[in-house]
CSV table of C-alpha atoms in Angstrom, one decimal:
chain,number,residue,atom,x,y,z
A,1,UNK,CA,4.5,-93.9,45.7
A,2,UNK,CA,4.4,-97.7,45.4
A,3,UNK,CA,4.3,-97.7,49.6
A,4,UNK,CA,1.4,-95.0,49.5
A,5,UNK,CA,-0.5,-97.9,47.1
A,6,UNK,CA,0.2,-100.3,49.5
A,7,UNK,CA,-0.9,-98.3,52.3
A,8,UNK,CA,-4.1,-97.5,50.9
A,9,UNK,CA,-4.5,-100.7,50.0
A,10,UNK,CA,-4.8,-102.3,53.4
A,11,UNK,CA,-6.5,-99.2,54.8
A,12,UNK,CA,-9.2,-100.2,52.3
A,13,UNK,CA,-9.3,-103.6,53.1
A,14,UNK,CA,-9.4,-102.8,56.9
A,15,UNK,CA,-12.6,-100.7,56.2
A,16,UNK,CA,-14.2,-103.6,54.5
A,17,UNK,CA,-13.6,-105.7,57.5
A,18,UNK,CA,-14.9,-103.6,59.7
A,19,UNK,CA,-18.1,-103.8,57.9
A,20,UNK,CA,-18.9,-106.5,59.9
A,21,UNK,CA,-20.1,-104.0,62.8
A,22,UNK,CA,-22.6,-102.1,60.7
A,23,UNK,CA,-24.2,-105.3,60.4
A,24,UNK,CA,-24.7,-105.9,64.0
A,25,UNK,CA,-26.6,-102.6,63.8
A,26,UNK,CA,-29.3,-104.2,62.1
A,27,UNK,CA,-30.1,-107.3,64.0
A,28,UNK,CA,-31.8,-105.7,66.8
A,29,UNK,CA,-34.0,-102.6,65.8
A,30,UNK,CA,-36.6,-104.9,63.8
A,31,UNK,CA,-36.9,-106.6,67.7
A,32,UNK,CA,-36.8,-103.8,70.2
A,33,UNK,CA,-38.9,-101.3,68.3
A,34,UNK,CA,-41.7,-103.6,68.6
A,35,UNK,CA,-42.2,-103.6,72.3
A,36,UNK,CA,-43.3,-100.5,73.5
A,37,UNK,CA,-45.6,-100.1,70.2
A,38,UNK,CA,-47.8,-103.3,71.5
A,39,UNK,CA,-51.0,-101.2,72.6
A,40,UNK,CA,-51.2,-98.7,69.7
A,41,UNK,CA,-50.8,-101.6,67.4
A,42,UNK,CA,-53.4,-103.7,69.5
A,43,UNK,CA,-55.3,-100.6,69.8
A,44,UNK,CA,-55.9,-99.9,65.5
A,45,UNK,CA,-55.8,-103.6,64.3
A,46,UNK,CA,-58.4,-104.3,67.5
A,47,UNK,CA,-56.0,-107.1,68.0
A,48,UNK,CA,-55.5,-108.5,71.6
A,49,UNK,CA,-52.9,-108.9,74.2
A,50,UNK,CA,-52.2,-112.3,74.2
A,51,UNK,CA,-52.2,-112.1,70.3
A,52,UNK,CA,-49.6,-109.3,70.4
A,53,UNK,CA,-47.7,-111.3,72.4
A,54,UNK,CA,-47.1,-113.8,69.5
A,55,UNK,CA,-44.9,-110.9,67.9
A,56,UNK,CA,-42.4,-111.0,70.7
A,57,UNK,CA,-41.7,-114.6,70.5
A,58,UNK,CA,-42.6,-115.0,66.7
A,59,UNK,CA,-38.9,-114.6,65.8
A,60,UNK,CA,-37.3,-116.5,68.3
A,61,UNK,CA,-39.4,-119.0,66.9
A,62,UNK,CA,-38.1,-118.4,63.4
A,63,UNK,CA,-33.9,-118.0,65.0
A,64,UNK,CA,-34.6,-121.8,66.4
A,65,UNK,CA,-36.0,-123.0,63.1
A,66,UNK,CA,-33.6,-121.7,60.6
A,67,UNK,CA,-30.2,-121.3,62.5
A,68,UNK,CA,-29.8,-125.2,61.7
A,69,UNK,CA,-30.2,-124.1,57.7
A,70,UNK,CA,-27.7,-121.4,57.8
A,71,UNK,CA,-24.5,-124.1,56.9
A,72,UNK,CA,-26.5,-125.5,53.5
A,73,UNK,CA,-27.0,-121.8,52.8
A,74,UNK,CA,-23.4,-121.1,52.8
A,75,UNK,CA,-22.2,-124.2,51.1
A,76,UNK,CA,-24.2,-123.0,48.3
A,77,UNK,CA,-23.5,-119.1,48.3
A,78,UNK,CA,-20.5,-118.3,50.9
A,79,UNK,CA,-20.7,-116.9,53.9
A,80,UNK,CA,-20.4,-113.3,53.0
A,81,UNK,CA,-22.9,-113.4,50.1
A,82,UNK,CA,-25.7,-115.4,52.6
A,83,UNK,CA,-25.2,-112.3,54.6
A,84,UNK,CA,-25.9,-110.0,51.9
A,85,UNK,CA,-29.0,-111.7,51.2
A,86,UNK,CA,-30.3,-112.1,54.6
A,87,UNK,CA,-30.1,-108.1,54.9
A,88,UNK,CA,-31.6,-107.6,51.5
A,89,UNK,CA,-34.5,-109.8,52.8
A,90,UNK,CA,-34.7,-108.1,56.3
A,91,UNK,CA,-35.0,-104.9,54.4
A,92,UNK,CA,-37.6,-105.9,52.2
A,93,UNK,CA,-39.4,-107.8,55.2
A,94,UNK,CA,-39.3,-104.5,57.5
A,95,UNK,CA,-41.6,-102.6,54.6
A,96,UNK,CA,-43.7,-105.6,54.3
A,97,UNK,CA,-44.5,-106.1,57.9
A,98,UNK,CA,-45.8,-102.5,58.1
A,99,UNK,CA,-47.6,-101.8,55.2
A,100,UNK,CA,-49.2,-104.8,54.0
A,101,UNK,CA,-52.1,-105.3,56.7
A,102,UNK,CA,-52.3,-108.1,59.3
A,103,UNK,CA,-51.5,-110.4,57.7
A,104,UNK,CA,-48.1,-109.0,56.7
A,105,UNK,CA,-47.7,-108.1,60.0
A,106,UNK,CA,-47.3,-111.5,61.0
A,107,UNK,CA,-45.8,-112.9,57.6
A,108,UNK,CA,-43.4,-109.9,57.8
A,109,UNK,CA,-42.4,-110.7,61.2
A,110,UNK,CA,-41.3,-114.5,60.9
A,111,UNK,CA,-40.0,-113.4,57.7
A,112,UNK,CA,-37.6,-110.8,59.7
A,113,UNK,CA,-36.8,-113.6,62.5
A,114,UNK,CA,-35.8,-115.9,59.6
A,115,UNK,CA,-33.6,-112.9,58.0
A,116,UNK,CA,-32.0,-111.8,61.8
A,117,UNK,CA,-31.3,-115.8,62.4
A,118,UNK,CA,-28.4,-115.9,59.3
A,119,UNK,CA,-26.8,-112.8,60.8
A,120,UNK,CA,-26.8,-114.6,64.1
A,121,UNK,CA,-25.6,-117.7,63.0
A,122,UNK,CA,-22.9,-116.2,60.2
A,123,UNK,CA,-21.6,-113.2,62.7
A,124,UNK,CA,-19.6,-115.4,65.0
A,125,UNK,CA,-18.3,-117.2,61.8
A,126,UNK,CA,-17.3,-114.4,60.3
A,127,UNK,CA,-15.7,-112.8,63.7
A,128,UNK,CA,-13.4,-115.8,63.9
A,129,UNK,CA,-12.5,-116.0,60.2
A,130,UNK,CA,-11.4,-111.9,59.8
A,131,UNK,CA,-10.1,-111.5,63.6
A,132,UNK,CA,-8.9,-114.9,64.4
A,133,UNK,CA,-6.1,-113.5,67.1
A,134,UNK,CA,-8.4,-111.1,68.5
A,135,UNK,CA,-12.1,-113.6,68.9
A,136,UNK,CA,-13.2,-111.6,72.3
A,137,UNK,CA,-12.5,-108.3,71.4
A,138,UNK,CA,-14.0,-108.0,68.2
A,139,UNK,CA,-17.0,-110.2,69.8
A,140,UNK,CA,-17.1,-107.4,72.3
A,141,UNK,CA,-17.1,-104.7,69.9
A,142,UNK,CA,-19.8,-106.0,68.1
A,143,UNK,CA,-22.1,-107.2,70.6
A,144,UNK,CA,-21.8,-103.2,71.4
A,145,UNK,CA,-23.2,-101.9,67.9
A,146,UNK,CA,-25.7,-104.4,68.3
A,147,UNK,CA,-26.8,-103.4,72.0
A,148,UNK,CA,-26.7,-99.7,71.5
A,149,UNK,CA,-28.3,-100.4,68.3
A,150,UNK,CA,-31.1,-101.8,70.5
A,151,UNK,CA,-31.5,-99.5,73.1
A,152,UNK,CA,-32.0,-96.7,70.8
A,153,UNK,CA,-35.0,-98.6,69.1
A,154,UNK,CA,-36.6,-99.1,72.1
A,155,UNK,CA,-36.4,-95.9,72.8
A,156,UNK,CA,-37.0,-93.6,70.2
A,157,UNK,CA,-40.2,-96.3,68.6
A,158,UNK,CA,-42.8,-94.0,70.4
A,159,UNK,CA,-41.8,-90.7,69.5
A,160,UNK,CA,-41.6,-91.8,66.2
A,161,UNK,CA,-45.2,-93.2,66.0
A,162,UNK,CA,-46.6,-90.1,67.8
A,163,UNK,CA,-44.5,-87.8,65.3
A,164,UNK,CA,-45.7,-89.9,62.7
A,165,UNK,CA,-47.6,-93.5,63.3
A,166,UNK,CA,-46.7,-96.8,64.5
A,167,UNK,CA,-46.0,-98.4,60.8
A,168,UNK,CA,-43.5,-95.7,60.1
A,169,UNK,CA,-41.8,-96.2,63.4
A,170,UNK,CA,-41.5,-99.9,62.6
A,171,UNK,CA,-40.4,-99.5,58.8
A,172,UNK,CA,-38.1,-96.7,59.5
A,173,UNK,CA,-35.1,-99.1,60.6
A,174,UNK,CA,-35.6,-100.7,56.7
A,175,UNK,CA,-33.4,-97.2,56.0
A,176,UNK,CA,-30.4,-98.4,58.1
A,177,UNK,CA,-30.7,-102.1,56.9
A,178,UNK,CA,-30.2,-100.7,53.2
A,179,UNK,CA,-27.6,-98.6,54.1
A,180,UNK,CA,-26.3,-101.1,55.4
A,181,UNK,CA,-26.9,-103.8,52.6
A,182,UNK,CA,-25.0,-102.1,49.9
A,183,UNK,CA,-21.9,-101.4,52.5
A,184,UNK,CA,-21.8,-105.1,52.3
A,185,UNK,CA,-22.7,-105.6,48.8
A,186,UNK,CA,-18.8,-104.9,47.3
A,187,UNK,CA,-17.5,-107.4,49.9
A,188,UNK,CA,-19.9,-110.2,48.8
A,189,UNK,CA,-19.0,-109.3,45.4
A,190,UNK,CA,-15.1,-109.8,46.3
A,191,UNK,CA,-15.3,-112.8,48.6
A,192,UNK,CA,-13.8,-115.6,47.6
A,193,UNK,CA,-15.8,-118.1,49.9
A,194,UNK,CA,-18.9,-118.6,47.7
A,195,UNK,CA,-19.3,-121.2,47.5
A,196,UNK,CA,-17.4,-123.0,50.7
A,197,UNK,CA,-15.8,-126.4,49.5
A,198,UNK,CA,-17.4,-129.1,51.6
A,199,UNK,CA,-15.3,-131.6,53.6
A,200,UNK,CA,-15.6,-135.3,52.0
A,201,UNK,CA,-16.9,-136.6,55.2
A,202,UNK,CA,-19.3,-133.4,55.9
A,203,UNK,CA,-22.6,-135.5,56.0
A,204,UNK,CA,-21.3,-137.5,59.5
A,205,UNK,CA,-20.0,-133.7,60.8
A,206,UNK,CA,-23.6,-132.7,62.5
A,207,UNK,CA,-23.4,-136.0,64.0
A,208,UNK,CA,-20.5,-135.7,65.5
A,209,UNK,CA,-21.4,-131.7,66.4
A,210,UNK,CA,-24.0,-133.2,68.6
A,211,UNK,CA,-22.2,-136.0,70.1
A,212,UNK,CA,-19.8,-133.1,71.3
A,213,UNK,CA,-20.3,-132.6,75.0
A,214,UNK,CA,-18.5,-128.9,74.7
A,215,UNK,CA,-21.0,-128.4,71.6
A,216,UNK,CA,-24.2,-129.0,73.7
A,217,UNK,CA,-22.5,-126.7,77.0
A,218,UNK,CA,-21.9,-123.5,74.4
A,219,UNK,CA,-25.3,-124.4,73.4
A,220,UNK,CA,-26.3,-123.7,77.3
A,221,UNK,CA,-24.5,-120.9,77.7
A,222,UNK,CA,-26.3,-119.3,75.0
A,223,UNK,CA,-29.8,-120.5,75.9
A,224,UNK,CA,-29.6,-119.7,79.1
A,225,UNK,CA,-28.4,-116.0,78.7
A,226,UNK,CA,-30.5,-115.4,76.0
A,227,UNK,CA,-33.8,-116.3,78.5
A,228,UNK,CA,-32.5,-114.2,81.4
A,229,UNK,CA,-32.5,-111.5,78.8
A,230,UNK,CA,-35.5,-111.8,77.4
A,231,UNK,CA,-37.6,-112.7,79.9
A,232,UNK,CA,-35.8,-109.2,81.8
A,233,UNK,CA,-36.5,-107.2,78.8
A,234,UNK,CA,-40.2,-108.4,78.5
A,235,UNK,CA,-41.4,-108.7,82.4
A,236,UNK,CA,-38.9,-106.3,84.4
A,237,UNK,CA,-41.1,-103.1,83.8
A,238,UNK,CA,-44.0,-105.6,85.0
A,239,UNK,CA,-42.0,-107.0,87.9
A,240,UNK,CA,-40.7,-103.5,88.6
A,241,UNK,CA,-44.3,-102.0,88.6
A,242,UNK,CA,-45.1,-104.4,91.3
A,243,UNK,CA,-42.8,-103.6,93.8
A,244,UNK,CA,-44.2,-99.9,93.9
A,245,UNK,CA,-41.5,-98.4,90.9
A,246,UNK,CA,-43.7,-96.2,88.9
A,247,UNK,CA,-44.3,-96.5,85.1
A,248,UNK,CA,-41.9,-93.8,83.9
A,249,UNK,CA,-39.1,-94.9,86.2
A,250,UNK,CA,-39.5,-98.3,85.3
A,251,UNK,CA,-39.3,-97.6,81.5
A,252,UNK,CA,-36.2,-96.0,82.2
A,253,UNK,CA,-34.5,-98.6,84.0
A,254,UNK,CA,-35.2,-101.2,81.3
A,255,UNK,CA,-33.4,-98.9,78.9
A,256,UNK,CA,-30.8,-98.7,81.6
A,257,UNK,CA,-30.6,-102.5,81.4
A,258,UNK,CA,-30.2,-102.9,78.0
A,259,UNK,CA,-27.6,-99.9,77.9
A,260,UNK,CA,-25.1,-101.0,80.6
A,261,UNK,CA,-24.5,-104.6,78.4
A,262,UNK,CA,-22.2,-102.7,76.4
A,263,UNK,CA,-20.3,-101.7,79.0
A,264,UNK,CA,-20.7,-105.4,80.1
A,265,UNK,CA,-19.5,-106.6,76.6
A,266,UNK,CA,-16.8,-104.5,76.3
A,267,UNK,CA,-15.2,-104.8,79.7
A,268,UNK,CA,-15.6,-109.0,79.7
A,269,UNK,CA,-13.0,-109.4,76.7
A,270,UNK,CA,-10.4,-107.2,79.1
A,271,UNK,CA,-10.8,-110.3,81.5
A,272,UNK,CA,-10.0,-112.6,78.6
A,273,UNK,CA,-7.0,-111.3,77.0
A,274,UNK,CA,-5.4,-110.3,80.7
A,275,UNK,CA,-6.1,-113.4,82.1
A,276,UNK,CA,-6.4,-116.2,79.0
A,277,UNK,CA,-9.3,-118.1,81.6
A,278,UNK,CA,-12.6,-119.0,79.7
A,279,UNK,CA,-13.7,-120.5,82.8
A,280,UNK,CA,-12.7,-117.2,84.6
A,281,UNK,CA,-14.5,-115.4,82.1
A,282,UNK,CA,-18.0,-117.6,82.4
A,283,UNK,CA,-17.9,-117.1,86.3
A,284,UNK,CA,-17.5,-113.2,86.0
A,285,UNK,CA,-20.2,-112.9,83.3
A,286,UNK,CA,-22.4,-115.3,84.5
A,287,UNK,CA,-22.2,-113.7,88.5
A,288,UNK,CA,-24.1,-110.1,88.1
A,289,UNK,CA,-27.1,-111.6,86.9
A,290,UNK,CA,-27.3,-113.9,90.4
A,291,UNK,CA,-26.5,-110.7,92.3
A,292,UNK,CA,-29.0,-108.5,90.3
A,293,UNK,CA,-32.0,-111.2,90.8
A,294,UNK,CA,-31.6,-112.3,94.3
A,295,UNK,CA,-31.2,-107.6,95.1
A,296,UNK,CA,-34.6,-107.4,93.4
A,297,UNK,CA,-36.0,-109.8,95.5
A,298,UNK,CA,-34.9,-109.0,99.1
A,299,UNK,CA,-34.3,-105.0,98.8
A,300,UNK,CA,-36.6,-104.2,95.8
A,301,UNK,CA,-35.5,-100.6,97.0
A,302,UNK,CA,-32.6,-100.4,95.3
A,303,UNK,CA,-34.3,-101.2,91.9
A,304,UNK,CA,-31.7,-99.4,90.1
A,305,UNK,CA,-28.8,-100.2,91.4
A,306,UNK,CA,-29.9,-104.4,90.6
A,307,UNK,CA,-30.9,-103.4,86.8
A,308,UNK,CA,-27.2,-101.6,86.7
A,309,UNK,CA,-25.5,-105.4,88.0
A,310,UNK,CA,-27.9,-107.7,86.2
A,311,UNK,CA,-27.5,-105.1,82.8
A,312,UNK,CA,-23.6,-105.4,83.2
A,313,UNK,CA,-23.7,-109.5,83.3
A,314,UNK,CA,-26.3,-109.6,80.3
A,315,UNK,CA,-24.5,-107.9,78.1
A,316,UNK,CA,-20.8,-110.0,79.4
A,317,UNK,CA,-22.9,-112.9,78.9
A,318,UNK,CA,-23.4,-112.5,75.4
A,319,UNK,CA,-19.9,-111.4,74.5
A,320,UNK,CA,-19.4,-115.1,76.3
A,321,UNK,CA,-21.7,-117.1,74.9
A,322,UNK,CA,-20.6,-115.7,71.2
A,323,UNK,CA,-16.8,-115.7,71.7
A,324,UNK,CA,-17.5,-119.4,73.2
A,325,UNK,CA,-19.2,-120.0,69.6
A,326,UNK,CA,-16.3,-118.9,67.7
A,327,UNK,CA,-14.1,-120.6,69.8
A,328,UNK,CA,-14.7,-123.7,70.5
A,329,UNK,CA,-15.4,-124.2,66.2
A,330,UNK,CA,-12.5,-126.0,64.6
A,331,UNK,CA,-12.8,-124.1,61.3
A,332,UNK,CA,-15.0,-122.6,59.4
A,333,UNK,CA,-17.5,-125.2,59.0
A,334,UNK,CA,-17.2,-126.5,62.7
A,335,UNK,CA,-17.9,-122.6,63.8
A,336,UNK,CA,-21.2,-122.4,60.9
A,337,UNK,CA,-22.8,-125.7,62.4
A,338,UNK,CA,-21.8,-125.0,66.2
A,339,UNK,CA,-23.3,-121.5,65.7
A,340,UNK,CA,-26.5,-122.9,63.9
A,341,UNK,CA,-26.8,-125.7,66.9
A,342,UNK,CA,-26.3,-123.3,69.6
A,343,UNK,CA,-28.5,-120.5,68.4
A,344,UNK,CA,-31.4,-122.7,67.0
A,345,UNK,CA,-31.8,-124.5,70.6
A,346,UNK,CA,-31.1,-121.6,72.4
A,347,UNK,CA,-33.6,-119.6,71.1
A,348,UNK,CA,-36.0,-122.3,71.3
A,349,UNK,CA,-35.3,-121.8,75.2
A,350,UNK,CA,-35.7,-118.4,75.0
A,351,UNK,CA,-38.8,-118.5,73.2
A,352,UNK,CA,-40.3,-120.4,75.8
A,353,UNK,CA,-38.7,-118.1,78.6
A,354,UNK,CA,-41.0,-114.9,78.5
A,355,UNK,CA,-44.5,-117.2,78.3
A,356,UNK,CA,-43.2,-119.4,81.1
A,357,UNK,CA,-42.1,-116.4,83.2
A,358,UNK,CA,-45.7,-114.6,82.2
A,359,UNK,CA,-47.5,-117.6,83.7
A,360,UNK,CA,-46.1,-118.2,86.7
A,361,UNK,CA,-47.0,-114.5,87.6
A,362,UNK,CA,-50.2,-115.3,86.3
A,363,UNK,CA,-50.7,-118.4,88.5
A,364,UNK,CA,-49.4,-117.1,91.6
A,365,UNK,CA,-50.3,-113.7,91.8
A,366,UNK,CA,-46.9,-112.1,92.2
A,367,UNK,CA,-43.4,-112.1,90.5
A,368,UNK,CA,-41.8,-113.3,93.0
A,369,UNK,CA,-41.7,-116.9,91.2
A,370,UNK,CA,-40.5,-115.8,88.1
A,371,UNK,CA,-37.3,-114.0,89.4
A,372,UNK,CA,-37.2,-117.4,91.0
A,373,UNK,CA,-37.4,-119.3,87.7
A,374,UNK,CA,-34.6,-116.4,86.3
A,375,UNK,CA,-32.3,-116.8,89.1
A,376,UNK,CA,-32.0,-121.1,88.6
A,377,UNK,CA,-31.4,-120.1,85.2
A,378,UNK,CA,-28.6,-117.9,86.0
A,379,UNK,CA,-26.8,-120.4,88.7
A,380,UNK,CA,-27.8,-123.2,85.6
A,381,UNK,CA,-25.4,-120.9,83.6
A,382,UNK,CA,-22.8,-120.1,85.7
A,383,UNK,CA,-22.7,-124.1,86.0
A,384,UNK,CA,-22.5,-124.6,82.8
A,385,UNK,CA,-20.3,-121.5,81.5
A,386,UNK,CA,-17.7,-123.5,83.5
A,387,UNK,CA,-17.8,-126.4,81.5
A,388,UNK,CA,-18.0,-124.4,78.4
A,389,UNK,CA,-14.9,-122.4,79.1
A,390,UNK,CA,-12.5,-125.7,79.8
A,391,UNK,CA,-10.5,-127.4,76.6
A,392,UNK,CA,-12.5,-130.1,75.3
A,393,UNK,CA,-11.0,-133.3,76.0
A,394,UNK,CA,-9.3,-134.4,72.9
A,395,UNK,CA,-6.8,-131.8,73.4
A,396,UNK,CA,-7.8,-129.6,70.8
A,397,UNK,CA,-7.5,-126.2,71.2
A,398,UNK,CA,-8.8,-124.0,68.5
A,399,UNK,CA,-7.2,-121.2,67.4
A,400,UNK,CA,-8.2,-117.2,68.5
A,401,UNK,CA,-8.1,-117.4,72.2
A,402,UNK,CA,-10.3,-115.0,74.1
């Protein structure tokens, strides 16, 4: 009987761990349900194009200016009770950026960036605290839910707004986030982290964060995937369409991009536990997007067959870039502030991706600079994915090898 307790006891506890995933089911939807609503929402709020566009790179916006904040956040309330407020908020904000006119349209949607941003930073934290011996595989599994996650938003939006309208189709994901929300809610209530005990020399630790050469290469491995991805997800039905793909095929290749990263993602942590070789890893990752980019450009004929490679290395990439995050953190705190470094300045990169990319086609007439432009910034992170991978110099290895 007293086994059977016991038993039940740590299949309960395992549950609650595994919470962690349903989370990463939240942070994409509010993003990748937006896209392909653009011209309806332009079309009823008489709002233009380039003003749309300010939605798209709104909350990367709001991911590079509140990442940094995410470590006072949990020194105050624990990491597992900033997460429950951040999807109590997202929920909230989802409902708000629907139905409360234009200007909670764009209030609403900084508001969600801000809300997504602590489930960014806190995710990889959280990852190496609860599945310290198995960093990669659980990053893997995660990054999964959370590209599946976003496939399926950016592919069931429309129907949704022509079954119903284009507020419903954006507010419906505030039903998941809830759900969602009080899963998590008797784990915030249990944790024992809130608040986090501060280290007596924690106001020099940021400086020393950015004096960290390793700190600022992680940082480039996730800024640099992050643009090749959304500067793909944005332009590549654009790019596509150029090189004589039609509209229909090209919507269903982008799906196709986003839907192969979880094959990516859960394949790349395989590499990692086989072969122990971060720098191994980076190369692999970092190596379909080259491929994909420089196939588009010289035999745009097999579209598909690019997407597929460049789709596989996106989604590796993340797994990467995240595991690296979890890694490469000392403890706790040194994963919080590494995560809050690398995320803020990467998104600020990826912001600025998808406007760059948009102007260069604009300037020359053609896409062929902007694969251009995404194919330097794949070789910039194979570069530096192979810095990032190698022990830092002092010797220090942290614990939860990929």
């Amino acid at each position: 009987m007293e086994r059977s307790v016991r038993s039940s006891r740590r299949s309960g506890a395992g549950l609650v761990v595994l919470t962690i995933f349903l989370v990463a089911l939240c942070l994409r939807p509010a993003l990748t349900s937006v896209g392909p609503l653009l011209p309806t929402i332009g079309a009823d709020l008489g709002v233009g194009e380039g003003t749309l566009g300010g939605l798209g790179t709104l909350p990367l916006l709001a991911f590079a200016a509140v990442s940094p904040l995410v470590t006072r956040l949990t020194s105050r309330i624990g990491t597992d009770r900033a997460l429950l407020l951040a999807l109590t908020v997202l929920t909230v904000a989802l409902l708000a950026r629907s139905y409360t006119g234009v200007p909670g349209l764009w209030v609403g949607t900084a508001v969600i960036g801000a809300a997504i941003a602590v489930g960014n930073v806190l995710v990889p934290v959280i990852v190496k605290r609860d599945f310290g011996g198995n960093v990669s595989l659980a990053t893997g599994v995660y990054s999964a839910f959370m590209t599946v996650s976003a496939a399926v938003a950016s592919a069931v939006s429309v129907p949704i707004a022509l079954a119903v309208d284009w507020r419903f189709a954006l507010a419906v994901w505030a039903a998941l986030t809830l759900v969602v929300t009080l899963a998590w809610l008797p784990r915030a209530l249990r944790s024992r982290s809130a608040p986090m005990a501060r280290p007596a020399d924690e106001h020099k630790a940021p400086i020393r964060l950015w004096r960290r050469p390793t700190a600022w290469l992680v940082t480039g491995v996730m800024g640099l995937q992050s643009t090749t991805f959304y500067v793909m997800v944005n332009w590549l039905p654009s790019i596509e369409a150029a090189r004589g793909v039609s509209e229909e095929a090209a919507g269903v290749h982008l799906f196709v991009y986003i839907g192969v990263g979880v094959i990516g993602g859960l394949v790349i942590p395989l590499l990692f536990r086989s072969s122990g070789n971060q720098v191994l890893a980076g190369v692999v990752a970092s190596m379909p997007m080259i491929v994909g980019v420089i196939g588009i450009l010289l035999a745009p004929g097999l579209s598909l067959l690019w997407v597929v490679i460049a789709g596989l290395g996106s989604g590796a990439s993340l797994v990467v870039a995240l595991s690296l995050i979890s890694i490469r953190g000392r403890d706790q705190h040194d994963a919080t502030r590494l995560s809050g470094m690398a995320q803020s300045l990467g998104y600020l990169l990826a912001a600025a991706g998808p406007i760059v990319a948009g102007s260069l086609a604009e300037a020359t007439g053609s896409w062929t600079a902007t694969l251009v432009a995404v194919l330097v910034a794949a070789v910039l992170q194979l570069g530096v994915a192979i810095g990032a991978g190698r022990p830092e110099r002092s010797g220090v290895q942290p614990s939860g090898g990929l």
